[in-house]
Short mmCIF file of C-alpha atoms in Angstrom, two decimals:
data_model
loop_
_atom_site.label_atom_id
_atom_site.label_comp_id
_atom_site.label_asym_id
_atom_site.label_seq_id
_atom_site.Cartn_x
_atom_site.Cartn_y
_atom_site.Cartn_z
CA PRO P 1 0.00 0.00 0.00
CA GLN P 2 1.05 3.56 -0.68
CA PRO P 3 2.09 5.54 2.43
CA GLU P 4 -0.31 8.22 3.57
CA PRO P 5 0.80 11.70 2.46
CA GLU P 6 2.16 13.86 5.24
CA PRO P 7 0.09 16.90 6.21
CA GLU P 8 1.71 20.11 5.00
CA PRO P 9 2.43 21.46 8.54
CA GLU P 10 4.38 18.28 9.29
CA LYS P 11 6.38 18.65 6.09
CA LEU P 12 7.12 22.25 6.96
CA GLN P 13 8.22 21.33 10.48
CA LYS P 14 10.47 18.58 9.13
CA MET P 15 11.98 20.95 6.54
CA VAL P 16 12.73 23.61 9.18
CA SER P 17 14.31 20.99 11.45
CA LEU P 18 16.51 19.64 8.65
CA VAL P 19 17.61 23.15 7.62
CA ALA P 20 18.55 23.98 11.21
CA GLY P 21 20.78 20.93 11.51
CA VAL P 22 22.21 20.47 8.03
CA LYS P 23 25.43 22.44 8.57
CA GLU P 24 26.50 20.13 11.42
CA SER P 25 25.07 16.96 9.90
CA LYS P 26 27.32 14.01 9.06
CA HIS P 27 25.01 13.28 6.12
CA GLN P 28 24.72 16.69 4.50
CA ALA P 29 24.00 15.52 0.95
CA ALA P 30 21.28 13.14 2.12
CA ASP P 31 19.68 15.77 4.35
CA LEU P 32 19.79 18.36 1.57
CA SER P 33 18.11 15.86 -0.73
CA LYS P 34 15.34 15.43 1.85
CA ILE P 35 14.87 19.21 2.09
CA THR P 36 14.69 19.41 -1.71
CA GLY P 37 12.10 16.64 -1.77
CA LEU P 38 9.98 18.33 0.87
CA ILE P 39 10.01 21.63 -1.03
CA TYR P 40 9.07 19.81 -4.24
CA ASP P 41 6.25 17.93 -2.49
CA MET P 42 4.87 21.12 -0.97
CA HIS P 43 4.92 22.84 -4.36
CA ALA P 44 3.42 19.91 -6.26
CA GLY P 45 0.80 19.27 -3.58
CA GLN P 46 -0.44 22.83 -3.27
CA ALA P 47 -2.56 24.26 -6.04
CA ASP P 48 -2.73 27.37 -3.84
CA LYS P 49 0.39 29.36 -4.69
CA LYS P 50 -0.19 31.53 -1.63
CA ALA P 51 0.20 28.51 0.66
CA PHE P 52 3.45 27.51 -1.04
CA GLY P 53 4.67 31.09 -0.73
CA GLU P 54 3.98 31.00 3.01
CA ASN P 55 6.02 27.82 3.35
CA MET P 56 8.86 29.41 1.42
CA ARG P 57 8.77 32.41 3.74
CA ALA P 58 9.28 29.92 6.55
CA PHE P 59 12.22 28.45 4.60
CA ARG P 60 13.81 31.90 4.36
CA ALA P 61 13.03 32.75 7.99
CA CYS P 62 14.80 29.64 9.29
CA GLY P 63 17.96 30.55 7.39
CA GLY P 64 17.49 28.22 4.44
CA PHE P 65 19.37 30.29 1.89
CA GLU P 66 22.13 31.22 4.33
CA GLN P 67 22.79 27.55 5.04
CA LEU P 68 22.86 26.66 1.36
CA VAL P 69 25.21 29.54 0.52
CA GLU P 70 27.65 28.42 3.20
CA LEU P 71 27.50 24.78 2.17
CA LEU P 72 28.32 25.57 -1.45
CA GLY P 73 31.78 26.40 -0.13
CA ALA P 74 34.82 27.07 -2.26
CA VAL P 75 34.87 26.03 -5.88
CA GLY P 76 37.82 24.08 -7.19
CA SER P 77 38.74 21.43 -9.71
CA ASP P 78 39.99 19.01 -7.05
CA VAL P 79 36.90 18.84 -4.84
CA SER P 80 36.09 15.43 -3.39
CA GLU P 81 33.10 13.38 -4.44
CA ALA P 82 31.45 14.08 -1.08
CA VAL P 83 31.85 17.85 -1.53
CA SER P 84 30.54 17.59 -5.10
CA ASP P 85 27.48 15.75 -3.77
CA VAL P 86 26.81 18.59 -1.32
CA HIS P 87 27.22 21.21 -4.07
CA TYR P 88 24.83 19.27 -6.29
CA GLU P 89 22.17 18.95 -3.59
CA CYS P 90 22.49 22.63 -2.66
CA LEU P 91 21.81 23.61 -6.27
CA ARG P 92 18.86 21.20 -6.50
CA CYS P 93 17.38 22.66 -3.33
CA MET P 94 17.77 26.23 -4.59
CA ASN P 95 16.17 25.23 -7.91
CA ASN P 96 13.07 23.90 -6.19
CA ALA P 97 12.87 26.85 -3.83
CA CYS P 98 12.93 29.26 -6.80
CA ALA P 99 9.54 28.00 -7.94
CA ASP P 100 8.44 30.75 -5.55
CA PRO P 101 9.04 34.16 -7.23
CA ASP P 102 10.00 35.83 -3.93
CA ASN P 103 12.80 33.31 -3.53
CA ARG P 104 14.36 34.53 -6.78
CA ASP P 105 14.88 37.89 -5.11
CA ALA P 106 16.07 36.18 -1.92
CA LEU P 107 18.55 34.19 -4.00
CA ARG P 108 20.07 37.41 -5.34
CA GLU P 109 20.09 39.05 -1.93
CA SER P 110 21.85 36.05 -0.39
CA GLY P 111 24.90 36.83 -2.53
CA VAL P 112 25.11 33.32 -3.94
CA LEU P 113 24.70 34.12 -7.65
CA PRO P 114 28.43 34.79 -8.24
CA ARG P 115 29.11 31.32 -6.81
CA VAL P 116 26.53 29.79 -9.12
CA VAL P 117 28.22 31.41 -12.13
CA GLU P 118 31.56 29.99 -10.98
CA LEU P 119 29.98 26.54 -10.83
CA LEU P 120 29.24 26.70 -14.55
CA SER P 121 32.96 25.96 -14.96
CA SER P 122 32.90 22.96 -12.65
CA PRO P 123 34.52 19.81 -14.08
CA SER P 124 31.31 17.95 -13.21
CA ASP P 125 28.58 17.73 -15.85
CA ARG P 126 25.87 17.38 -13.22
CA ILE P 127 27.06 20.51 -11.38
CA GLN P 128 27.15 22.44 -14.67
CA GLU P 129 23.62 21.24 -15.44
CA ARG P 130 22.21 22.26 -12.04
CA ALA P 131 23.99 25.64 -12.11
CA GLY P 132 22.56 26.35 -15.57
CA PHE P 133 19.11 25.29 -14.43
CA LEU P 134 19.33 27.57 -11.39
CA ILE P 135 20.32 30.55 -13.55
CA SER P 136 17.30 29.80 -15.73
CA TRP P 137 15.00 29.80 -12.68
CA ALA P 138 16.63 32.90 -11.17
CA SER P 139 16.07 34.82 -14.42
CA THR P 140 12.45 33.79 -14.91
CA SER P 141 10.25 36.91 -14.73
CA ASN P 142 13.03 38.71 -12.89
CA GLU P 143 14.71 41.46 -14.92
CA THR P 144 16.96 42.47 -12.02
CA ASN P 145 18.48 39.01 -11.83
CA SER P 146 18.80 38.81 -15.62
CA ALA P 147 20.71 42.09 -15.76
CA LEU P 148 22.93 41.14 -12.82
CA LEU P 149 23.77 37.70 -14.23
CA GLY P 150 24.25 38.84 -17.80
CA GLN P 151 26.00 42.18 -17.38
CA GLU P 152 27.78 42.10 -14.03
CA LEU P 153 28.46 38.47 -13.17
CA GLY P 154 29.45 37.29 -16.64
CA ALA P 155 27.14 34.28 -16.86
CA ILE P 156 26.62 34.42 -20.63
CA PRO P 157 30.09 33.38 -21.95
CA PRO P 158 30.33 30.21 -19.80
CA LEU P 159 26.74 29.31 -20.67
CA ALA P 160 27.52 29.74 -24.38
CA GLU P 161 30.54 27.50 -23.90
CA LEU P 162 28.31 24.83 -22.33
CA LEU P 163 26.27 24.69 -25.54
CA LYS P 164 29.22 22.71 -26.92
CA SER P 165 29.17 20.20 -24.06
CA SER P 166 29.06 16.51 -24.95
CA ALA P 167 26.34 16.08 -22.30
CA ALA P 168 22.86 16.69 -23.74
CA ASN P 169 21.38 17.71 -20.37
CA VAL P 170 24.08 20.35 -19.91
CA GLN P 171 23.39 21.74 -23.39
CA LEU P 172 19.66 21.87 -22.64
CA CYS P 173 20.02 23.69 -19.31
CA ALA P 174 22.52 26.14 -20.81
CA SER P 175 20.20 26.94 -23.72
CA ARG P 176 17.24 27.46 -21.38
CA ALA P 177 19.29 29.77 -19.19
CA LEU P 178 20.38 31.80 -22.22
CA GLN P 179 16.80 32.04 -23.41
CA ARG P 180 15.71 33.40 -20.03
CA LEU P 181 18.60 35.85 -19.86
CA THR P 182 17.86 37.27 -23.30
CA GLU P 183 14.05 37.38 -23.15
CA ALA P 184 13.81 40.97 -21.94
CA SER P 185 17.35 42.29 -22.15
CA SER P 186 18.78 43.77 -25.33
CA ALA P 187 22.13 44.14 -23.55
CA ASN P 188 22.22 40.42 -22.84
CA ILE P 189 21.39 39.69 -26.48
CA VAL P 190 24.37 41.78 -27.57
CA THR P 191 26.61 39.95 -25.10
CA LEU P 192 25.39 36.60 -26.37
CA ARG P 193 26.00 37.52 -30.00
CA GLU P 194 29.59 38.37 -29.13
CA CYS P 195 30.07 34.72 -28.11
CA ASP P 196 30.23 33.62 -31.73
CA ASP P 197 32.49 30.63 -31.08
CA ALA P 198 29.47 28.49 -30.26
CA GLY P 199 28.43 28.64 -33.90
CA PRO P 200 24.90 28.22 -35.27
CA LEU P 201 23.50 27.09 -31.91
CA LEU P 202 23.47 30.73 -30.80
CA ALA P 203 21.36 31.84 -33.74
CA VAL P 204 18.50 29.70 -32.50
CA LEU P 205 18.34 31.58 -29.21
CA VAL P 206 18.05 35.20 -30.36
#
């Protein structure tokens, strides 16, 4: 038999508890994955966007973004598999949280976007994919984030480079991110067109 779905208040309480303890946890990647799953379940299970927004306010109030920013840590080419797992789960969690429009502003205000841009150059395909996906979410219906990412943080050249990746999922997330960044920004379109080394793939996006 299928397990009974948890009431939303219980999911929220569990999420807050996991966020509070994740920094000191010996199983950070697993706990982050649970937080991500809870956020996804709350979003998928609530047709009422207002209710999901209230839960995401609770996520912000309990220091959710601050914890994730800290756990992303330093970026380097020699990170261990365990650290890579934590980075991956942090990005997944941020992706799900950004289904709430207010969290896209909170993401910018947390100061994590420069780190996300750095992660586009990770040696890991799955980290590149998640970073590209997060930039796509952060830029959705958010002109401030689009301008910041495209004109100040330099996200467009590494995303254009990822269009040449051998990994199809990386290509897809990079193209979606570029589409979002150029939807309402003529400056970002100009920047993208200057990245002509990606060839005809770029012509499809603008």
